[in-house]
């Protein structure tokens, strides 16, 4: 059965998209630890991040970097933290989490409840920042 993230890639399930190219997709985590908490996935359904082939890994990280820089332009934070857990969804994903303190990337803390409007607004702003970054590269 296709992973929930493959179903997002295939547009069977909606997401708040922030960036996409032919191989990777970034969208807001539906249960965010912080505003702008984003997941970055390879479109190809690969369960474990350390199963990603070498020829994809570098570009996966480069794509994630551009998304992180875009989040930074929109969400006030000290840095973007990255985490890989993967215990819930068997489709590789990097969590990008805006950090003010280390507590912001504590996966045990209560998640934010954002409205659809808030998700859309955040995703739209990050997507615009991402486009600006890509146009300068
Ligand atoms: P992990 O596999 O890293 O332990 O956690 C999976 C992450 O994916 C969680 O943070 C969860 O909120 C997020 N997630 C699970 N299902 C969906 C979904 O359908 N849409 C989005 N945007 N995020 C999801």
Coordinates of N, CA, C and O and ligand atoms in Angstrom, one line a residue:
X1 N 0.8 -1.2 0.0 CA 0.0 0.0 0.0 C 0.9 1.3 0.0 O 1.9 1.3 0.7
X2 N 0.4 2.2 -0.8 CA 1.2 3.5 -0.8 C 1.2 4.2 0.5 O 0.3 4.2 1.2
X3 N 2.4 4.8 0.8 CA 2.5 5.6 2.0 C 1.6 6.8 1.9 O 1.3 7.3 0.8
X4 N 1.3 7.4 3.1 CA 0.4 8.6 3.1 C 1.2 9.7 2.3 O 0.5 10.6 1.7
X5 N 2.5 9.7 2.4 CA 3.2 10.8 1.7 C 3.2 10.5 0.2 O 3.2 11.5 -0.6
X6 N 3.3 9.3 -0.3 CA 3.1 9.0 -1.7 C 1.7 9.5 -2.2 O 1.6 10.0 -3.3
X7 N 0.7 9.3 -1.3 CA -0.6 9.7 -1.7 C -0.7 11.3 -1.8 O -1.4 11.8 -2.6
X8 N 0.2 11.9 -1.0 CA 0.3 13.4 -1.1 C 1.0 13.8 -2.4 O 0.5 14.6 -3.1
X9 N 2.1 13.1 -2.7 CA 2.8 13.3 -4.0 C 1.8 13.1 -5.1 O 1.8 13.9 -6.1
X10 N 1.0 12.1 -5.1 CA 0.0 11.8 -6.2 C -1.2 12.7 -6.1 O -2.2 12.4 -6.9
X11 N -1.3 13.6 -5.2 CA -2.4 14.5 -5.1 C -3.7 13.8 -4.7 O -4.8 14.4 -4.9
X12 N -3.6 12.7 -4.1 CA -4.8 12.0 -3.6 C -5.2 12.6 -2.3 O -6.4 12.5 -1.9
X13 N -4.2 13.2 -1.6 CA -4.5 13.8 -0.3 C -3.9 15.2 -0.4 O -2.8 15.4 -0.9
X14 N -4.6 16.2 0.1 CA -4.0 17.6 0.0 C -2.9 17.8 1.0 O -2.7 17.1 2.0
X15 N -2.1 18.8 0.7 CA -1.1 19.3 1.7 C -0.9 20.8 1.5 O -1.4 21.4 0.5
X16 N -0.2 21.4 2.5 CA 0.2 22.8 2.4 C 1.6 22.8 1.8 O 2.6 22.8 2.5
X17 N 1.6 22.9 0.5 CA 2.9 22.7 -0.2 C 3.8 24.0 -0.1 O 3.3 25.1 -0.2
X18 N 5.1 23.8 0.2 CA 6.0 25.0 0.2 C 7.0 24.9 -1.0 O 7.5 26.0 -1.4
X19 N 7.3 23.7 -1.4 CA 8.3 23.7 -2.5 C 8.2 22.3 -3.2 O 7.9 21.3 -2.6
X20 N 8.6 22.3 -4.5 CA 8.5 21.0 -5.2 C 9.5 21.1 -6.4 O 9.6 22.2 -7.0
X21 N 10.1 20.0 -6.7 CA 10.7 19.8 -8.0 C 10.4 18.4 -8.5 O 9.5 17.8 -8.0
X22 N 11.1 18.0 -9.5 CA 10.7 16.7 -10.1 C 11.0 15.5 -9.1 O 10.4 14.4 -9.2
X23 N 11.9 15.7 -8.1 CA 12.3 14.6 -7.3 C 11.9 14.7 -5.8 O 11.9 13.7 -5.1
X24 N 11.6 16.0 -5.4 CA 11.4 16.2 -4.0 C 10.2 17.1 -3.8 O 9.8 17.9 -4.6
X25 N 9.6 17.0 -2.6 CA 8.4 17.8 -2.2 C 8.6 18.2 -0.7 O 9.0 17.4 0.1
X26 N 8.2 19.5 -0.5 CA 8.2 20.0 0.9 C 6.8 20.5 1.2 O 6.2 21.3 0.4
X27 N 6.3 20.2 2.4 CA 5.0 20.6 2.8 C 4.9 20.8 4.3 O 5.8 20.2 5.0
X28 N 4.0 21.6 4.8 CA 3.9 21.8 6.2 C 3.5 20.5 6.9 O 2.6 19.8 6.5
X29 N 4.1 20.2 8.1 CA 3.6 19.1 8.9 C 2.3 19.5 9.5 O 2.0 20.6 9.9
X30 N 1.3 18.6 9.4 CA 0.0 18.8 9.8 C -0.2 19.0 11.4 O -1.1 19.5 11.9
X31 N 0.8 18.5 12.1 CA 0.8 18.6 13.6 C 2.1 19.3 14.0 O 3.0 18.7 14.5
X32 N 2.2 20.6 13.7 CA 3.5 21.3 13.8 C 4.0 21.5 15.3 O 3.2 21.8 16.1
X33 N 5.3 21.4 15.4 CA 5.9 21.7 16.7 C 6.0 23.3 16.8 O 6.1 23.8 17.9
X34 N 6.1 23.9 15.6 CA 6.3 25.4 15.6 C 5.7 25.8 14.3 O 5.6 25.0 13.3
X35 N 5.4 27.1 14.2 CA 4.9 27.6 12.9 C 6.0 27.4 11.9 O 7.2 27.7 12.1
X36 N 5.7 26.9 10.7 CA 6.7 26.7 9.6 C 7.3 25.4 9.7 O 8.2 25.0 8.8
X37 N 6.9 24.5 10.6 CA 7.5 23.1 10.7 C 7.1 22.4 9.4 O 6.0 22.3 9.0
X38 N 8.2 22.0 8.7 CA 8.0 21.5 7.3 C 8.6 20.1 7.2 O 9.6 19.8 7.8
X39 N 8.0 19.3 6.3 CA 8.6 18.0 6.0 C 9.1 18.0 4.6 O 8.4 18.6 3.7
X40 N 10.3 17.4 4.4 CA 10.8 17.4 3.0 C 11.0 15.9 2.7 O 11.6 15.1 3.5
X41 N 10.4 15.5 1.6 CA 10.5 14.1 1.2 C 11.0 13.9 -0.2 O 10.8 14.7 -1.1
X42 N 11.6 12.7 -0.4 CA 11.8 12.3 -1.8 C 10.5 11.8 -2.4 O 9.7 11.2 -1.7
X43 N 10.2 12.1 -3.6 CA 8.9 11.7 -4.2 C 8.9 10.1 -4.3 O 7.9 9.5 -4.1
X44 N 10.1 9.6 -4.6 CA 10.1 8.1 -4.6 C 9.9 7.6 -3.2 O 10.5 8.1 -2.3
X45 N 9.1 6.6 -3.1 CA 8.8 6.0 -1.8 C 9.9 5.2 -1.3 O 10.0 4.0 -1.6
X46 N 10.8 5.8 -0.5 CA 11.9 5.1 0.2 C 11.6 5.2 1.7 O 11.4 6.3 2.2
X47 N 11.6 4.1 2.4 CA 11.2 4.1 3.8 C 12.2 4.8 4.7 O 11.9 5.8 5.3
X48 N 13.4 4.3 4.6 CA 14.4 4.7 5.6 C 15.4 5.7 5.0 O 15.9 5.4 3.9
X49 N 15.7 6.8 5.7 CA 16.5 7.8 5.0 C 17.9 7.3 4.6 O 18.4 7.7 3.6
X50 N 18.3 6.3 5.4 CA 19.7 5.7 5.1 C 19.6 4.6 4.0 O 20.6 4.0 3.7
X51 N 18.4 4.5 3.4 CA 18.3 3.7 2.2 C 18.3 4.5 0.9 O 18.2 4.0 -0.2
X52 N 18.3 5.8 1.1 CA 18.3 6.7 -0.1 C 19.6 6.5 -0.8 O 20.7 6.6 -0.2
X53 N 19.5 6.3 -2.1 CA 20.8 6.1 -2.9 C 21.7 7.3 -2.9 O 21.2 8.5 -2.8
X54 N 23.0 7.1 -2.9 CA 24.0 8.2 -2.8 C 23.7 9.2 -3.9 O 23.9 10.4 -3.6
X55 N 23.2 8.8 -5.1 CA 23.1 9.8 -6.1 C 21.9 10.7 -5.9 O 21.7 11.6 -6.7
X56 N 21.1 10.4 -4.9 CA 19.9 11.3 -4.6 C 20.1 12.1 -3.3 O 19.6 13.2 -3.1
X57 N 21.0 11.5 -2.5 CA 21.1 12.1 -1.1 C 21.6 13.5 -1.1 O 21.1 14.4 -0.4
X58 N 22.6 13.8 -1.9 CA 23.2 15.2 -1.9 C 22.1 16.2 -2.4 O 21.9 17.2 -1.8
X59 N 21.4 15.9 -3.4 CA 20.4 16.8 -3.9 C 19.2 16.9 -3.0 O 18.6 17.9 -2.8
X60 N 18.9 15.8 -2.2 CA 17.9 15.8 -1.2 C 18.2 16.9 -0.1 O 17.4 17.7 0.3
X61 N 19.5 16.8 0.3 CA 19.9 17.8 1.3 C 20.0 19.2 0.8 O 19.6 20.1 1.5
X62 N 20.4 19.3 -0.5 CA 20.5 20.7 -1.1 C 19.1 21.3 -1.2 O 18.9 22.4 -0.9
X63 N 18.1 20.5 -1.6 CA 16.7 20.9 -1.7 C 16.3 21.3 -0.3 O 15.6 22.4 -0.1
X64 N 16.6 20.5 0.7 CA 16.1 20.8 2.1 C 16.8 22.1 2.5 O 16.1 22.9 3.3
X65 N 18.0 22.3 2.1 CA 18.7 23.6 2.5 C 17.9 24.8 2.0 O 17.7 25.8 2.7
X66 N 17.6 24.8 0.7 CA 16.8 25.9 0.1 C 15.5 26.1 0.8 O 15.1 27.3 1.1
X67 N 14.8 25.0 1.2 CA 13.6 25.2 1.9 C 13.8 25.8 3.3 O 13.1 26.7 3.7
X68 N 14.9 25.3 3.9 CA 15.2 25.8 5.3 C 15.5 27.3 5.2 O 15.0 28.1 6.1
X69 N 16.2 27.8 4.2 CA 16.5 29.2 4.1 C 15.3 30.0 3.8 O 15.1 31.1 4.3
X70 N 14.3 29.4 3.1 CA 13.0 30.1 2.8 C 12.2 30.2 4.1 O 11.7 31.3 4.4
X71 N 12.2 29.1 4.9 CA 11.5 29.2 6.2 C 12.1 30.3 7.1 O 11.3 31.1 7.7
X72 N 13.4 30.4 7.1 CA 14.1 31.4 7.9 C 13.7 32.8 7.5 O 13.6 33.7 8.4
X73 N 13.4 33.0 6.3 CA 13.0 34.4 5.8 C 11.6 34.7 6.3 O 11.2 35.9 6.3
X74 N 10.8 33.7 6.6 CA 9.4 34.0 6.9 C 9.1 33.9 8.5 O 8.3 34.7 9.0
X75 N 9.7 32.9 9.1 CA 9.4 32.6 10.5 C 10.6 33.2 11.4 O 11.7 32.7 11.2
X76 N 10.3 34.1 12.3 CA 11.4 34.6 13.1 C 11.9 33.4 14.0 O 11.2 32.7 14.6
X77 N 13.2 33.2 13.9 CA 13.8 32.1 14.6 C 15.3 32.3 14.7 O 15.9 33.1 13.9
X78 N 16.0 31.5 15.6 CA 17.4 31.6 15.6 C 18.0 30.8 14.5 O 19.0 31.1 13.9
X79 N 17.5 29.6 14.3 CA 18.0 28.6 13.3 C 16.9 27.7 12.9 O 15.9 27.6 13.6
X80 N 17.1 27.0 11.8 CA 16.2 25.9 11.5 C 16.9 24.6 12.0 O 18.0 24.3 11.6
X81 N 16.1 23.9 12.9 CA 16.6 22.6 13.3 C 16.2 21.5 12.4 O 15.1 21.6 11.7
X82 N 17.0 20.4 12.3 CA 16.5 19.3 11.4 C 16.5 18.1 12.3 O 17.2 17.9 13.2
X83 N 15.5 17.2 12.0 CA 15.3 16.0 12.7 C 14.8 14.9 11.7 O 14.1 15.2 10.8
X84 N 15.3 13.7 12.0 CA 14.7 12.6 11.2 C 14.3 11.5 12.2 O 15.1 11.1 13.1
X85 N 13.0 11.3 12.2 CA 12.4 10.3 13.2 C 12.0 9.1 12.3 O 12.6 8.0 12.4
X86 N 10.9 9.2 11.7 CA 10.4 8.2 10.7 C 9.8 7.0 11.4 O 9.6 6.0 10.8
X87 N 9.3 7.1 12.6 CA 8.7 6.0 13.3 C 7.2 5.9 13.0 O 6.6 4.9 13.2
X88 N 6.6 7.0 12.5 CA 5.2 7.0 12.2 C 4.9 6.7 10.7 O 4.0 5.9 10.4
X89 N 5.6 7.4 9.8 CA 5.3 7.3 8.4 C 6.5 6.7 7.7 O 7.6 7.2 7.8
X90 N 6.3 5.5 7.1 CA 7.4 4.8 6.5 C 7.8 5.3 5.1 O 7.7 4.6 4.1
X91 N 8.1 6.6 5.0 CA 8.5 7.2 3.8 C 9.4 8.3 4.2 O 9.0 9.2 5.0
X92 N 10.7 8.3 3.8 CA 11.7 9.1 4.4 C 11.3 10.6 4.4 O 10.7 11.1 3.4
X93 N 11.5 11.3 5.5 CA 11.2 12.7 5.6 C 12.1 13.4 6.6 O 12.4 12.8 7.6
X94 N 12.6 14.6 6.2 CA 13.3 15.4 7.1 C 12.4 16.5 7.7 O 11.6 17.1 7.0
X95 N 12.4 16.6 9.0 CA 11.6 17.6 9.7 C 12.5 18.9 9.7 O 13.7 18.8 10.2
X96 N 12.0 20.0 9.2 CA 12.7 21.3 9.4 C 11.8 22.1 10.4 O 10.7 22.4 10.1
X97 N 12.5 22.5 11.5 CA 11.7 23.1 12.6 C 12.4 24.4 13.0 O 13.5 24.4 13.4
X98 N 11.6 25.6 12.8 CA 12.2 26.8 13.3 C 12.4 26.8 14.8 O 11.5 26.4 15.5
X99 N 13.6 27.2 15.2 CA 14.0 27.1 16.6 C 14.2 28.5 17.2 O 15.0 29.3 16.7
X100 N 13.6 28.7 18.4 CA 14.1 29.8 19.3 C 14.8 29.1 20.4 O 15.8 29.7 20.9
X101 N 14.4 28.0 20.9 CA 15.1 27.3 21.9 C 15.1 25.8 21.6 O 14.3 25.3 20.7
X102 N 15.9 25.0 22.3 CA 15.9 23.6 22.0 C 14.6 22.9 22.3 O 14.2 21.9 21.7
X103 N 13.8 23.5 23.1 CA 12.5 23.0 23.5 C 11.6 22.9 22.2 O 10.7 22.1 22.1
X104 N 11.8 23.8 21.2 CA 11.0 23.9 20.1 C 11.1 22.6 19.2 O 10.2 22.4 18.3
X105 N 12.1 21.8 19.4 CA 12.2 20.5 18.6 C 12.0 19.3 19.5 O 12.5 18.2 19.2
X106 N 11.3 19.5 20.6 CA 11.0 18.4 21.5 C 9.7 17.8 21.0 O 8.6 18.4 21.1
X107 N 9.8 16.6 20.4 CA 8.6 15.9 19.8 C 7.6 15.5 20.8 O 6.5 15.0 20.5
X108 N 7.9 15.6 22.1 CA 7.0 15.2 23.2 C 6.0 16.4 23.5 O 5.1 16.2 24.2
X109 N 6.4 17.6 23.1 CA 5.6 18.7 23.5 C 4.3 18.8 22.7 O 4.2 18.2 21.6
X110 N 3.3 19.4 23.3 CA 2.0 19.5 22.5 C 2.2 20.2 21.2 O 3.0 21.2 21.1
X111 N 1.5 19.7 20.2 CA 1.6 20.3 18.9 C 0.7 21.6 18.8 O -0.3 21.7 19.5
X112 N 1.0 22.4 17.8 CA 0.2 23.7 17.6 C -1.1 23.3 16.9 O -1.1 22.4 16.1
X113 N -2.1 24.0 17.2 CA -3.4 23.9 16.5 C -3.5 25.1 15.6 O -3.9 26.2 16.1
X114 N -3.3 25.0 14.3 CA -3.4 26.1 13.4 C -4.6 26.0 12.6 O -5.1 24.9 12.3
X115 N -5.2 27.1 12.2 CA -6.4 27.1 11.3 C -5.9 26.8 9.9 O -4.7 27.0 9.5
X116 N -6.9 26.5 9.0 CA -6.6 26.3 7.6 C -6.0 27.6 7.0 O -5.0 27.6 6.3
X117 N -6.6 28.7 7.4 CA -6.0 30.0 6.9 C -4.6 30.2 7.4 O -3.8 30.7 6.6
X118 N -4.3 29.9 8.6 CA -2.9 30.0 9.1 C -1.9 29.1 8.3 O -0.9 29.6 7.9
X119 N -2.3 27.9 8.1 CA -1.5 27.0 7.3 C -1.3 27.5 5.9 O -0.1 27.5 5.4
X120 N -2.4 28.0 5.3 CA -2.3 28.5 3.9 C -1.4 29.7 3.9 O -0.5 29.8 2.9
X121 N -1.5 30.6 4.8 CA -0.7 31.8 4.8 C 0.8 31.5 5.0 O 1.6 32.0 4.2
X122 N 1.1 30.6 5.9 CA 2.5 30.3 6.2 C 3.1 29.6 5.0 O 4.2 29.9 4.5
X123 N 2.3 28.6 4.4 CA 2.8 27.9 3.3 C 3.1 28.8 2.1 O 4.1 28.7 1.4
X124 N 2.1 29.7 1.9 CA 2.2 30.6 0.8 C 3.5 31.5 0.9 O 4.2 31.8 -0.1
X125 N 3.7 32.0 2.1 CA 4.8 32.9 2.3 C 6.2 32.2 2.1 O 7.1 32.7 1.5
X126 N 6.2 30.9 2.6 CA 7.5 30.2 2.5 C 7.7 29.8 1.0 O 8.8 29.9 0.5
X127 N 6.6 29.5 0.3 CA 6.7 29.1 -1.1 C 7.2 30.3 -1.9 O 8.1 30.2 -2.8
X128 N 6.8 31.5 -1.6 CA 7.3 32.7 -2.3 C 8.7 32.9 -2.0 O 9.5 33.3 -2.9
X129 N 9.1 32.8 -0.7 CA 10.5 32.9 -0.3 C 11.4 31.9 -1.1 O 12.5 32.2 -1.5
X130 N 10.9 30.7 -1.2 CA 11.6 29.6 -1.9 C 11.8 30.0 -3.3 O 12.9 29.8 -3.9
X131 N 10.8 30.5 -4.0 CA 10.9 30.9 -5.4 C 12.0 32.0 -5.5 O 12.7 32.0 -6.5
X132 N 11.9 32.9 -4.6 CA 13.0 34.0 -4.7 C 14.4 33.4 -4.6 O 15.3 33.8 -5.3
X133 N 14.5 32.5 -3.6 CA 15.9 31.9 -3.4 C 16.3 31.2 -4.7 O 17.4 31.3 -5.2
X134 N 15.4 30.4 -5.3 CA 15.7 29.6 -6.5 C 16.0 30.5 -7.7 O 16.9 30.2 -8.5
X135 N 15.3 31.7 -7.7 CA 15.6 32.5 -8.9 C 17.0 33.2 -8.8 O 17.5 33.7 -9.8
X136 N 17.6 33.2 -7.6 CA 18.9 33.8 -7.4 C 20.0 32.8 -7.7 O 21.2 33.1 -7.7
X137 N 19.6 31.5 -7.6 CA 20.7 30.4 -7.7 C 21.2 30.3 -9.1 O 20.6 30.6 -10.1
Ligands
LIG1 P1 7.7 10.5 12.1 O1 7.5 9.4 11.1 O2 8.9 11.4 11.7 O3 7.8 10.0 13.5 O4 6.4 11.5 12.1 C1 5.7 11.7 10.9 C2 5.3 13.2 10.8 O5 4.4 13.3 9.7 C3 4.5 13.7 12.1 O6 5.1 14.9 12.5 C4 3.1 14.0 11.6 O7 2.5 15.1 12.1 C5 3.3 14.1 10.1 N1 2.2 13.7 9.3 C6 1.5 12.5 9.4 N2 0.5 12.4 8.5 C7 0.5 13.5 7.8 C8 -0.3 14.0 6.8 O8 -1.2 13.4 6.2 N3 0.0 15.3 6.3 C9 1.0 16.0 6.8 N4 1.2 17.2 6.3 N5 1.8 15.6 7.8 C10 1.6 14.3 8.3

